[in-house]
Every structure is written in C-alpha cells, then in structure tokens.
PDB file of C-alpha atoms in Angstrom:
ATOM      1  CA  MET A   3     -28.661 150.545 -34.229  1.00 61.00           C
ATOM      2  CA  HIS A   4     -31.376 150.987 -31.371  1.00 68.00           C
ATOM      3  CA  PRO A   5     -29.887 152.600 -28.247  1.00 80.00           C
ATOM      4  CA  LEU A   6     -29.353 150.193 -25.275  1.00 88.00           C
ATOM      5  CA  ARG A   7     -30.432 151.574 -22.237  1.00 93.00           C
ATOM      6  CA  THR A   8     -30.914 148.801 -20.047  1.00 96.00           C
ATOM      7  CA  ILE A   9     -28.373 145.486 -20.114  1.00 96.00           C
ATOM      8  CA  LEU A  10     -29.219 142.330 -18.154  1.00 95.00           C
ATOM      9  CA  VAL A  11     -26.906 139.651 -17.592  1.00 94.00           C
ATOM     10  CA  ALA A  12     -27.844 135.988 -16.114  1.00 91.00           C
ATOM     11  CA  THR A  13     -25.357 134.143 -14.271  1.00 90.00           C
ATOM     12  CA  ASP A  14     -24.917 130.756 -12.674  1.00 86.00           C
ATOM     13  CA  PHE A  15     -21.670 131.728 -11.361  1.00 85.00           C
ATOM     14  CA  SER A  16     -20.273 129.138 -14.152  1.00 83.00           C
ATOM     15  CA  LEU A  17     -16.893 129.658 -16.040  1.00 80.00           C
ATOM     16  CA  GLY A  18     -19.354 130.602 -19.289  1.00 79.00           C
ATOM     17  CA  ALA A  19     -21.311 132.829 -17.629  1.00 87.00           C
ATOM     18  CA  ARG A  20     -18.115 134.575 -16.296  1.00 89.00           C
ATOM     19  CA  SER A  21     -17.713 135.704 -20.245  1.00 91.00           C
ATOM     20  CA  ALA A  22     -20.952 137.083 -20.131  1.00 92.00           C
ATOM     21  CA  LEU A  23     -20.427 138.867 -17.116  1.00 93.00           C
ATOM     22  CA  ALA A  24     -17.754 140.769 -18.932  1.00 93.00           C
ATOM     23  CA  GLU A  25     -18.910 141.091 -21.825  1.00 95.00           C
ATOM     24  CA  GLY A  26     -22.385 142.777 -20.711  1.00 95.00           C
ATOM     25  CA  VAL A  27     -19.471 144.990 -18.620  1.00 94.00           C
ATOM     26  CA  ARG A  28     -18.198 146.013 -21.625  1.00 94.00           C
ATOM     27  CA  LEU A  29     -21.049 146.467 -23.679  1.00 94.00           C
ATOM     28  CA  ALA A  30     -22.483 149.181 -20.599  1.00 94.00           C
ATOM     29  CA  ARG A  31     -19.401 151.230 -20.388  1.00 92.00           C
ATOM     30  CA  SER A  32     -19.514 151.786 -24.480  1.00 91.00           C
ATOM     31  CA  CYS A  33     -23.111 152.206 -24.430  1.00 89.00           C
ATOM     32  CA  GLY A  34     -23.999 154.347 -21.661  1.00 92.00           C
ATOM     33  CA  ALA A  35     -26.662 151.820 -20.452  1.00 95.00           C
ATOM     34  CA  SER A  36     -27.282 150.948 -16.617  1.00 96.00           C
ATOM     35  CA  LEU A  37     -26.286 146.660 -15.855  1.00 96.00           C
ATOM     36  CA  HIS A  38     -27.825 144.697 -14.191  1.00 96.00           C
ATOM     37  CA  VAL A  39     -27.563 141.267 -12.984  1.00 94.00           C
ATOM     38  CA  LEU A  40     -29.579 137.908 -12.127  1.00 92.00           C
ATOM     39  CA  HIS A  41     -28.634 135.158  -9.879  1.00 90.00           C
ATOM     40  CA  VAL A  42     -31.370 132.618  -9.534  1.00 88.00           C
ATOM     41  CA  PHE A  43     -30.934 129.390  -7.203  1.00 80.00           C
ATOM     42  CA  SER A  44     -33.571 127.252  -7.340  1.00 67.00           C
ATOM     43  CA  ASN A  45     -36.231 125.943  -5.307  1.00 61.00           C
ATOM     44  CA  VAL A  46     -34.695 123.143  -4.307  1.00 60.00           C
ATOM     45  CA  ASP A  47     -31.444 124.963  -3.279  1.00 61.00           C
ATOM     46  CA  ALA A  48     -33.558 127.360  -0.523  1.00 61.00           C
ATOM     47  CA  ASP A  49     -35.692 124.060   0.588  1.00 62.00           C
ATOM     48  CA  ASN A  50     -32.101 122.476   1.335  1.00 63.00           C
ATOM     49  CA  ALA A  51     -30.679 125.021   2.665  1.00 61.00           C
ATOM     50  CA  ARG A  52     -33.898 125.860   5.212  1.00 59.00           C
ATOM     51  CA  SER A  53     -33.715 121.929   6.191  1.00 62.00           C
ATOM     52  CA  LEU A  54     -30.362 122.026   6.912  1.00 63.00           C
ATOM     53  CA  PHE A  55     -30.476 125.933   8.991  1.00 61.00           C
ATOM     54  CA  SER A  56     -34.006 125.089  10.442  1.00 59.00           C
ATOM     55  CA  ASP A  57     -32.878 127.506  12.897  1.00 59.00           C
ATOM     56  CA  VAL A  58     -32.603 130.601  10.471  1.00 55.00           C
ATOM     57  CA  ALA A  59     -35.344 128.824   7.971  1.00 49.00           C
ATOM     58  CA  GLY A  60     -36.684 132.659   7.622  1.00 54.00           C
ATOM     59  CA  SER A  61     -33.710 133.781   6.516  1.00 71.00           C
ATOM     60  CA  VAL A  62     -32.413 131.920   4.372  1.00 68.00           C
ATOM     61  CA  ASP A  63     -33.451 133.551   0.848  1.00 71.00           C
ATOM     62  CA  ASP A  64     -31.526 136.425   2.926  1.00 76.00           C
ATOM     63  CA  LEU A  65     -28.337 134.319   3.394  1.00 76.00           C
ATOM     64  CA  LEU A  66     -28.586 132.981  -0.259  1.00 75.00           C
ATOM     65  CA  ARG A  67     -28.867 136.396  -1.994  1.00 78.00           C
ATOM     66  CA  SER A  68     -26.222 137.382   0.721  1.00 81.00           C
ATOM     67  CA  GLN A  69     -23.987 134.678  -0.723  1.00 81.00           C
ATOM     68  CA  ALA A  70     -24.616 135.832  -4.143  1.00 83.00           C
ATOM     69  CA  GLY A  71     -24.125 139.266  -3.672  1.00 85.00           C
ATOM     70  CA  GLU A  72     -20.255 138.639  -2.356  1.00 89.00           C
ATOM     71  CA  ARG A  73     -19.722 136.396  -5.453  1.00 87.00           C
ATOM     72  CA  LEU A  74     -21.166 138.796  -7.842  1.00 87.00           C
ATOM     73  CA  SER A  75     -18.954 141.455  -6.342  1.00 89.00           C
ATOM     74  CA  ALA A  76     -15.946 139.138  -6.635  1.00 89.00           C
ATOM     75  CA  GLU A  77     -16.291 138.708 -10.335  1.00 88.00           C
ATOM     76  CA  LEU A  78     -17.037 142.459 -11.079  1.00 88.00           C
ATOM     77  CA  SER A  79     -13.583 142.792  -9.193  1.00 87.00           C
ATOM     78  CA  GLU A  80     -12.012 140.446 -11.934  1.00 85.00           C
ATOM     79  CA  VAL A  81     -13.492 142.828 -14.840  1.00 83.00           C
ATOM     80  CA  GLY A  82     -12.370 146.234 -13.290  1.00 82.00           C
ATOM     81  CA  THR A  83     -16.130 147.163 -11.817  1.00 86.00           C
ATOM     82  CA  SER A  84     -17.323 148.235  -8.294  1.00 86.00           C
ATOM     83  CA  PRO A  85     -20.892 146.094  -7.632  1.00 86.00           C
ATOM     84  CA  ASP A  86     -21.807 149.777  -6.597  1.00 88.00           C
ATOM     85  CA  ASP A  87     -22.797 150.298 -10.263  1.00 89.00           C
ATOM     86  CA  VAL A  88     -24.224 147.259 -11.054  1.00 92.00           C
ATOM     87  CA  THR A  89     -28.006 146.310  -9.780  1.00 93.00           C
ATOM     88  CA  LEU A  90     -28.125 142.596  -8.199  1.00 90.00           C
ATOM     89  CA  HIS A  91     -31.515 140.892  -8.949  1.00 91.00           C
ATOM     90  CA  ALA A  92     -30.655 137.350  -6.528  1.00 87.00           C
ATOM     91  CA  ARG A  93     -34.456 135.104  -6.853  1.00 84.00           C
ATOM     92  CA  SER A  94     -35.404 131.593  -6.404  1.00 81.00           C
ATOM     93  CA  GLY A  95     -37.550 130.020  -8.643  1.00 81.00           C
ATOM     94  CA  ARG A  96     -37.180 128.489 -12.650  1.00 83.00           C
ATOM     95  CA  VAL A  97     -34.209 130.188 -13.918  1.00 84.00           C
ATOM     96  CA  VAL A  98     -36.430 131.456 -17.235  1.00 84.00           C
ATOM     97  CA  ASP A  99     -39.441 132.423 -15.403  1.00 87.00           C
ATOM     98  CA  GLU A 100     -37.237 134.499 -13.259  1.00 88.00           C
ATOM     99  CA  MET A 101     -35.138 136.138 -16.157  1.00 88.00           C
ATOM    100  CA  THR A 102     -37.898 136.905 -18.041  1.00 87.00           C
ATOM    101  CA  SER A 103     -39.777 138.356 -15.266  1.00 91.00           C
ATOM    102  CA  VAL A 104     -37.115 140.556 -14.269  1.00 93.00           C
ATOM    103  CA  VAL A 105     -36.716 141.463 -18.096  1.00 91.00           C
ATOM    104  CA  ASP A 106     -39.745 142.988 -18.058  1.00 92.00           C
ATOM    105  CA  GLU A 107     -39.955 144.854 -14.512  1.00 94.00           C
ATOM    106  CA  ILE A 108     -36.551 146.775 -15.575  1.00 95.00           C
ATOM    107  CA  GLY A 109     -37.169 147.293 -19.653  1.00 93.00           C
ATOM    108  CA  ALA A 110     -33.964 145.432 -20.977  1.00 93.00           C
ATOM    109  CA  ASP A 111     -32.933 145.911 -23.979  1.00 91.00           C
ATOM    110  CA  LEU A 112     -30.704 143.566 -24.101  1.00 93.00           C
ATOM    111  CA  LEU A 113     -30.463 139.602 -21.710  1.00 93.00           C
ATOM    112  CA  VAL A 114     -26.802 138.439 -22.277  1.00 94.00           C
ATOM    113  CA  ILE A 115     -26.383 134.845 -20.971  1.00 91.00           C
ATOM    114  CA  GLY A 116     -23.246 131.932 -21.724  1.00 88.00           C
ATOM    115  CA  ALA A 117     -23.707 130.492 -24.356  1.00 83.00           C
ATOM    116  CA  THR A 118     -22.938 126.825 -22.852  1.00 74.00           C
ATOM    117  CA  GLY A 119     -24.906 124.727 -20.760  1.00 53.00           C
ATOM    118  CA  GLU A 120     -24.249 122.138 -17.683  1.00 50.00           C
ATOM    119  CA  GLY A 121     -20.735 120.200 -18.468  1.00 48.00           C
ATOM    120  CA  GLY A 122     -19.866 122.897 -21.102  1.00 50.00           C
ATOM    121  CA  ARG A 123     -22.597 121.920 -23.818  1.00 49.00           C
ATOM    122  CA  ARG A 124     -22.836 124.335 -27.003  1.00 56.00           C
ATOM    123  CA  TRP A 125     -26.655 126.131 -26.610  1.00 52.00           C
ATOM    124  CA  GLY A 126     -27.366 125.244 -22.946  1.00 57.00           C
ATOM    125  CA  THR A 127     -31.163 123.832 -22.227  1.00 59.00           C
ATOM    126  CA  HIS A 128     -31.052 127.579 -20.250  1.00 65.00           C
ATOM    127  CA  ALA A 129     -29.732 129.465 -23.367  1.00 67.00           C
ATOM    128  CA  GLY A 130     -32.178 127.961 -25.684  1.00 67.00           C
ATOM    129  CA  ARG A 131     -35.721 128.846 -23.526  1.00 71.00           C
ATOM    130  CA  CYS A 132     -33.969 132.140 -23.102  1.00 70.00           C
ATOM    131  CA  VAL A 133     -33.696 132.991 -26.255  1.00 72.00           C
ATOM    132  CA  ARG A 134     -37.167 131.525 -27.244  1.00 70.00           C
ATOM    133  CA  ARG A 135     -38.838 133.594 -24.882  1.00 67.00           C
ATOM    134  CA  GLY A 136     -36.546 136.473 -23.803  1.00 63.00           C
ATOM    135  CA  PRO A 137     -36.053 139.810 -25.367  1.00 65.00           C
ATOM    136  CA  MET A 138     -36.301 140.684 -28.658  1.00 74.00           C
ATOM    137  CA  ARG A 139     -32.553 140.529 -28.470  1.00 89.00           C
ATOM    138  CA  VAL A 140     -30.338 137.787 -26.724  1.00 90.00           C
ATOM    139  CA  LEU A 141     -26.331 137.988 -26.776  1.00 93.00           C
ATOM    140  CA  LEU A 142     -24.927 134.308 -26.615  1.00 91.00           C
ATOM    141  CA  VAL A 143     -21.614 134.635 -25.206  1.00 92.00           C
ATOM    142  CA  PRO A 144     -19.179 131.389 -25.012  1.00 89.00           C
ATOM    143  CA  PRO A 145     -16.515 131.001 -22.524  1.00 86.00           C
ATOM    144  CA  LYS A 146     -13.224 132.283 -24.464  1.00 81.00           C
ATOM    145  CA  HIS A 147     -14.587 136.084 -25.371  1.00 88.00           C
ATOM    146  CA  GLU A 148     -12.934 138.476 -25.058  1.00 85.00           C
ATOM    147  CA  GLY A 149     -12.573 142.129 -25.414  1.00 83.00           C
ATOM    148  CA  PRO A 150     -14.341 144.030 -28.747  1.00 93.00           C
ATOM    149  CA  TYR A 151     -15.186 142.220 -31.743  1.00 96.00           C
ATOM    150  CA  ARG A 152     -13.441 142.388 -34.992  1.00 96.00           C
ATOM    151  CA  ARG A 153     -15.364 140.796 -37.870  1.00 97.00           C
ATOM    152  CA  ILE A 154     -19.269 140.774 -37.130  1.00 97.00           C
ATOM    153  CA  VAL A 155     -21.114 138.335 -39.686  1.00 97.00           C
ATOM    154  CA  ALA A 156     -24.921 139.818 -40.488  1.00 96.00           C
ATOM    155  CA  CYS A 157     -26.784 137.116 -41.902  1.00 94.00           C
ATOM    156  CA  VAL A 158     -29.554 138.272 -44.272  1.00 93.00           C
ATOM    157  CA  ASP A 159     -32.508 136.389 -45.342  1.00 89.00           C
ATOM    158  CA  PHE A 160     -34.553 138.777 -46.775  1.00 87.00           C
ATOM    159  CA  SER A 161     -37.624 138.781 -44.045  1.00 80.00           C
ATOM    160  CA  GLY A 162     -38.870 141.350 -41.940  1.00 75.00           C
ATOM    161  CA  ARG A 163     -35.540 141.673 -39.993  1.00 80.00           C
ATOM    162  CA  THR A 164     -32.784 142.422 -42.191  1.00 86.00           C
ATOM    163  CA  LYS A 165     -32.723 145.956 -42.210  1.00 88.00           C
ATOM    164  CA  GLU A 166     -32.940 145.427 -38.238  1.00 89.00           C
ATOM    165  CA  VAL A 167     -30.453 142.544 -38.373  1.00 92.00           C
ATOM    166  CA  VAL A 168     -27.964 144.966 -41.249  1.00 93.00           C
ATOM    167  CA  ASP A 169     -28.241 147.764 -38.306  1.00 91.00           C
ATOM    168  CA  HIS A 170     -27.337 146.143 -35.267  1.00 92.00           C
ATOM    169  CA  ALA A 171     -24.412 144.423 -36.682  1.00 94.00           C
ATOM    170  CA  ALA A 172     -23.089 147.782 -38.349  1.00 92.00           C
ATOM    171  CA  GLY A 173     -23.803 150.010 -35.244  1.00 91.00           C
ATOM    172  CA  LEU A 174     -21.694 147.468 -32.837  1.00 93.00           C
ATOM    173  CA  ALA A 175     -19.360 147.528 -35.905  1.00 94.00           C
ATOM    174  CA  ARG A 176     -18.541 151.397 -35.342  1.00 91.00           C
ATOM    175  CA  GLN A 177     -18.367 150.840 -31.823  1.00 91.00           C
ATOM    176  CA  ASP A 178     -16.319 148.884 -31.766  1.00 94.00           C
ATOM    177  CA  ASP A 179     -14.361 149.576 -35.064  1.00 94.00           C
ATOM    178  CA  ALA A 180     -14.958 146.053 -36.483  1.00 96.00           C
ATOM    179  CA  ARG A 181     -15.551 144.599 -39.779  1.00 96.00           C
ATOM    180  CA  VAL A 182     -18.669 143.900 -40.915  1.00 96.00           C
ATOM    181  CA  THR A 183     -19.989 141.446 -43.822  1.00 97.00           C
ATOM    182  CA  SER A 184     -23.940 140.985 -45.050  1.00 96.00           C
ATOM    183  CA  ILE A 185     -24.089 137.512 -46.029  1.00 96.00           C
ATOM    184  CA  HIS A 186     -27.308 135.638 -47.926  1.00 94.00           C
ATOM    185  CA  CYS A 187     -27.271 131.345 -48.071  1.00 92.00           C
ATOM    186  CA  TYR A 188     -28.796 131.200 -51.598  1.00 90.00           C
ATOM    187  CA  GLU A 189     -29.723 128.240 -53.680  1.00 86.00           C
ATOM    188  CA  LEU A 190     -30.331 128.313 -56.711  1.00 80.00           C
ATOM    189  CA  PRO A 191     -34.660 127.901 -58.317  1.00 74.00           C
ATOM    190  CA  TRP A 192     -33.993 125.868 -60.868  1.00 70.00           C
ATOM    191  CA  GLU A 193     -32.127 123.169 -58.450  1.00 69.00           C
ATOM    192  CA  ARG A 194     -35.150 122.520 -56.699  1.00 65.00           C
ATOM    193  CA  ALA A 195     -36.681 119.769 -57.332  1.00 56.00           C
ATOM    194  CA  SER A 196     -40.391 120.772 -55.512  1.00 52.00           C
ATOM    195  CA  PHE A 197     -40.211 124.052 -58.521  1.00 54.00           C
ATOM    196  CA  GLY A 198     -40.367 121.984 -61.410  1.00 58.00           C
ATOM    197  CA  MET A 199     -37.998 124.730 -63.103  1.00 62.00           C
ATOM    198  CA  ALA A 200     -35.924 123.411 -65.896  1.00 69.00           C
ATOM    199  CA  MET A 201     -32.151 123.861 -66.237  1.00 73.00           C
ATOM    200  CA  PRO A 202     -30.803 127.311 -67.960  1.00 75.00           C
ATOM    201  CA  GLU A 203     -29.773 126.536 -71.313  1.00 77.00           C
ATOM    202  CA  ASN A 204     -25.975 129.118 -69.387  1.00 83.00           C
ATOM    203  CA  PRO A 205     -26.407 128.120 -66.025  1.00 79.00           C
ATOM    204  CA  LEU A 206     -23.452 129.647 -65.192  1.00 86.00           C
ATOM    205  CA  GLN A 207     -25.075 133.118 -66.652  1.00 89.00           C
ATOM    206  CA  ALA A 208     -27.961 132.423 -64.906  1.00 85.00           C
ATOM    207  CA  ASP A 209     -25.794 131.975 -61.404  1.00 89.00           C
ATOM    208  CA  GLU A 210     -24.650 135.144 -62.155  1.00 92.00           C
ATOM    209  CA  GLN A 211     -27.831 137.247 -63.093  1.00 92.00           C
ATOM    210  CA  TYR A 212     -29.746 135.974 -60.076  1.00 90.00           C
ATOM    211  CA  GLN A 213     -26.659 136.745 -57.816  1.00 94.00           C
ATOM    212  CA  GLN A 214     -27.272 140.077 -59.214  1.00 95.00           C
ATOM    213  CA  LEU A 215     -30.695 140.190 -58.376  1.00 93.00           C
ATOM    214  CA  LEU A 216     -30.006 139.340 -54.522  1.00 93.00           C
ATOM    215  CA  ALA A 217     -27.531 141.943 -54.817  1.00 93.00           C
ATOM    216  CA  LYS A 218     -29.670 144.233 -55.891  1.00 93.00           C
ATOM    217  CA  GLN A 219     -32.693 143.108 -53.808  1.00 92.00           C
ATOM    218  CA  TYR A 220     -30.019 143.942 -50.383  1.00 93.00           C
ATOM    219  CA  GLU A 221     -29.773 147.662 -51.769  1.00 89.00           C
ATOM    220  CA  SER A 222     -33.007 148.134 -51.797  1.00 88.00           C
ATOM    221  CA  GLU A 223     -33.999 146.666 -48.998  1.00 86.00           C
ATOM    222  CA  VAL A 224     -31.151 147.827 -46.288  1.00 85.00           C
ATOM    223  CA  SER A 225     -31.280 151.263 -45.934  1.00 76.00           C
ATOM    224  CA  LEU A 226     -28.865 152.787 -42.895  1.00 69.00           C
ATOM    225  CA  GLY A 227     -28.354 156.347 -41.489  1.00 68.00           C
ATOM    226  CA  GLU A 228     -27.261 159.359 -43.761  1.00 71.00           C
ATOM    227  CA  GLY A 229     -23.872 159.325 -44.681  1.00 70.00           C
ATOM    228  CA  GLU A 230     -23.460 155.693 -43.492  1.00 76.00           C
ATOM    229  CA  THR A 231     -21.894 152.817 -45.426  1.00 82.00           C
ATOM    230  CA  LEU A 232     -23.871 149.970 -46.493  1.00 87.00           C
ATOM    231  CA  PRO A 233     -21.766 146.587 -45.570  1.00 93.00           C
ATOM    232  CA  GLU A 234     -20.514 144.872 -47.674  1.00 94.00           C
ATOM    233  CA  PHE A 235     -22.664 142.190 -49.230  1.00 95.00           C
ATOM    234  CA  SER A 236     -21.875 138.251 -50.126  1.00 96.00           C
ATOM    235  CA  LEU A 237     -23.453 135.319 -51.295  1.00 95.00           C
ATOM    236  CA  VAL A 238     -22.649 131.956 -49.583  1.00 94.00           C
ATOM    237  CA  ARG A 239     -24.130 128.974 -52.078  1.00 92.00           C
ATOM    238  CA  ASP A 240     -25.421 126.333 -49.756  1.00 91.00           C
ATOM    239  CA  VAL A 241     -28.901 123.991 -49.500  1.00 86.00           C
ATOM    240  CA  ASP A 242     -28.797 124.594 -46.066  1.00 89.00           C
ATOM    241  CA  PRO A 243     -28.680 127.998 -44.880  1.00 90.00           C
ATOM    242  CA  GLY A 244     -27.372 127.603 -41.333  1.00 90.00           C
ATOM    243  CA  ARG A 245     -24.329 125.495 -42.315  1.00 92.00           C
ATOM    244  CA  GLY A 246     -23.465 127.904 -44.798  1.00 94.00           C
ATOM    245  CA  ILE A 247     -23.540 130.761 -42.362  1.00 94.00           C
ATOM    246  CA  VAL A 248     -21.468 128.946 -39.561  1.00 94.00           C
ATOM    247  CA  ARG A 249     -19.021 128.041 -42.380  1.00 95.00           C
ATOM    248  CA  TYR A 250     -18.801 131.155 -43.966  1.00 96.00           C
ATOM    249  CA  ALA A 251     -18.633 132.546 -39.788  1.00 95.00           C
ATOM    250  CA  THR A 252     -15.826 130.674 -38.894  1.00 94.00           C
ATOM    251  CA  GLU A 253     -13.890 130.512 -42.043  1.00 95.00           C
ATOM    252  CA  GLU A 254     -13.642 134.205 -41.877  1.00 95.00           C
ATOM    253  CA  GLY A 255     -12.919 134.441 -37.827  1.00 95.00           C
ATOM    254  CA  ALA A 256     -16.142 136.123 -37.115  1.00 96.00           C
ATOM    255  CA  ASP A 257     -15.987 137.068 -33.730  1.00 94.00           C
ATOM    256  CA  LEU A 258     -20.016 137.842 -33.835  1.00 97.00           C
ATOM    257  CA  VAL A 259     -22.439 136.760 -35.682  1.00 96.00           C
ATOM    258  CA  VAL A 260     -26.184 138.669 -35.820  1.00 95.00           C
ATOM    259  CA  CYS A 261     -29.155 136.755 -37.115  1.00 91.00           C
ATOM    260  CA  GLY A 262     -33.048 137.026 -36.579  1.00 87.00           C
ATOM    261  CA  THR A 263     -34.801 134.390 -35.479  1.00 80.00           C
ATOM    262  CA  THR A 264     -38.458 133.505 -36.087  1.00 62.00           C
ATOM    263  CA  GLY A 265     -41.703 132.628 -33.962  1.00 45.00           C
ATOM    264  CA  ARG A 266     -44.018 130.256 -34.491  1.00 41.00           C
ATOM    265  CA  SER A 267     -47.056 129.750 -31.715  1.00 38.00           C
ATOM    266  CA  GLN A 268     -47.135 126.567 -30.648  1.00 39.00           C
ATOM    267  CA  LEU A 269     -47.984 125.273 -27.307  1.00 34.00           C
ATOM    268  CA  GLY A 270     -47.446 128.654 -25.675  1.00 32.00           C
ATOM    269  CA  TYR A 271     -44.170 129.685 -26.934  1.00 37.00           C
ATOM    270  CA  TRP A 272     -41.686 130.386 -29.218  1.00 38.00           C
ATOM    271  CA  ILE A 273     -40.191 128.029 -31.400  1.00 43.00           C
ATOM    272  CA  LEU A 274     -36.881 128.681 -33.172  1.00 53.00           C
ATOM    273  CA  GLY A 275     -36.303 128.619 -36.776  1.00 61.00           C
ATOM    274  CA  THR A 276     -33.918 125.999 -38.006  1.00 72.00           C
ATOM    275  CA  THR A 277     -31.529 128.027 -39.231  1.00 80.00           C
ATOM    276  CA  ALA A 278     -30.885 130.363 -36.251  1.00 79.00           C
ATOM    277  CA  GLU A 279     -30.979 127.771 -34.345  1.00 79.00           C
ATOM    278  CA  LYS A 280     -27.949 125.783 -35.810  1.00 84.00           C
ATOM    279  CA  VAL A 281     -25.980 128.943 -36.062  1.00 87.00           C
ATOM    280  CA  MET A 282     -26.710 129.362 -32.391  1.00 84.00           C
ATOM    281  CA  ARG A 283     -25.905 125.952 -31.887  1.00 83.00           C
ATOM    282  CA  ASP A 284     -22.981 125.886 -34.137  1.00 87.00           C
ATOM    283  CA  THR A 285     -20.922 128.237 -34.610  1.00 87.00           C
ATOM    284  CA  PRO A 286     -17.889 128.948 -32.319  1.00 87.00           C
ATOM    285  CA  SER A 287     -18.650 133.071 -31.781  1.00 92.00           C
ATOM    286  CA  VAL A 288     -20.964 135.089 -29.820  1.00 94.00           C
ATOM    287  CA  VAL A 289     -24.156 135.026 -31.456  1.00 93.00           C
ATOM    288  CA  LEU A 290     -26.402 138.175 -31.267  1.00 94.00           C
ATOM    289  CA  ALA A 291     -30.504 136.735 -32.071  1.00 89.00           C
ATOM    290  CA  ILE A 292     -32.680 139.318 -32.945  1.00 88.00           C
ATOM    291  CA  LYS A 293     -35.798 138.118 -32.553  1.00 79.00           C
ATOM    292  CA  SER A 294     -39.277 138.530 -34.845  1.00 61.00           C
ATOM    293  CA  PRO A 295     -42.217 140.211 -33.110  1.00 55.00           C
ATOM    294  CA  LYS A 296     -44.657 138.088 -31.935  1.00 51.00           C
ATOM    295  CA  GLY A 297     -47.260 137.392 -34.404  1.00 43.00           C
ATOM    296  CA  ALA A 298     -44.578 137.015 -37.503  1.00 46.00           C
ATOM    297  CA  SER A 299     -44.853 134.595 -39.371  1.00 42.00           C
ATOM    298  CA  ASP A 300     -41.130 135.211 -42.065  1.00 39.00           C
ATOM    299  CA  GLU A 301     -39.373 131.808 -41.281  1.00 39.00           C
ATOM    300  CA  SER A 302     -35.324 131.699 -40.941  1.00 38.00           C
TER     301      SER A 302
END
C-alpha cells in the first residue's frame, strides 16, 4: 500500500461527519500521517452573518473560523485527540471546490468524508462530487462505523487498478490485523446474448474451467511484496457486478470494501462507473474508492 503521509478530513459537524473524523484520527495515528481537517461555511452563511453583524462585518469570516475551531476542538476531545495535533482549514465557498483546493495545497494522500448526505441519505451529493473530483483515494465512512477493520473485501475487475486495489486492501488488513478477500463478479460468456456463443455441451464443467481461468488471471496480475501472502480469491456470479459485490459484502459482514472507480471525460468532470457508484451507495460498510488516473478508459 502506498504510504499515507497526509490525510484530510472534511466535516460539516454532522453526525455522519463525526464518524469520518474519528476514522481519520485513527488512520493518522496508525500510519503516522499528518492530519488536516476542513470545514467549509457557505458564502450564503457568511453574507447572512455580515447582515446581522454589520458593525463587525470586516471580521465575520474570522468569527466563523473561530466558531469552527471551537466546534472542532470539542469533537477532537471526544475522540481523544488534541487540537494541537490537527491543522484546521476553515473557508467559505463551494464545498467541493474548497475540498479539492485544499487537497492540492497540502498534497493529501487520502480524503475522508462522511458517506451520508443531508437527512441521512447514503451517498450524499457532496460525497459523490468529492469522489469524482477528489484525490486518487477517497474514504467514505458511514455514521455507525467504529474501530479497526476486521473484514475487508477487495473488488477485482481485472483492469489497470486490480493490483492497486488489492495492495491497499492487504496493507490495511496488515495494519488492523483483519481478514481480506479479493472478489470478482462474473457472468458466463456463453450466457451473454450479444456474444452469440453456443451453450457448451457440459455447462457445469465449462463453468468450472472458466473459474479456473479467472483464478489464474488473478494470480498473474496481482503480486505483493516479498514474503506477503496473496489474499484469498473468491468468485461471485452475477450479471450485475455492483449488486454482486454489495450482496457478498453484506453477507460476509465486511466493514471495509475497497474498489476502483472509472473516469470518463464528460462535461469537464469525472463520471463514476456504475459498479463503483452502486457499491458506494448501497454497501453499509466503509468504502475506499481508488480513482483511475485521468485519461484511463477502464470500465468498472
């Protein structure tokens, strides 16, 4: 796993963001990374404050930053961390714009955000936009997550991201002493009408042979460091990869799912692959999304 040196947690001080902050603190301690926290107050909030406190209009931004610092200090105390160990960034503007700006400024290796939006809806608007526009690694943390990972699932799609996804999952598993399994969702080639392939004489035998080919492909594409054991490999049969991953992770009680996302250049921003988006929206666990480098064309 590429080392985490700088972690940025984005918070709006909601219940969902509180779990993200706790997880960011935990990871920073485990990795020895520097921890930064960003809170963005909107331009509307700032303008309203200026109209209410017209006599101190010039210091409204400072007042809002001070309030953000006080709230952050209180939440850090709850998770047993001193504010002196954290760098606070309090800004006004558009949330996603400010997040990506701070990520670039501090060279963040990981962006940690709450997985829920307003009203507790999974895969909130800001979360979706941050994954599309954020750094190569974005961690989405649900409100109820606590403590280290115990069961990790790495989603293998045999794209250019396969080794990186497994490498990150294995690294976090070693760090937390967790069990990790690599999974690949597949459908049989002869069952795809568009292929026009004839049904084999012995479908069960053909299915077994196809699974063996996939297992060999996994072993050939993924190689970890010397002395490291390759995570076990499981196959999930489902015509909808996103649905298959969500079902497997839920049944296995996974508390972390690591998956790649796909980027397509359209209207100036990145669109997530449907598989990755479904996993992040429907999986109840923490999700680590690893984005394709700009210009990649692999599909999830």
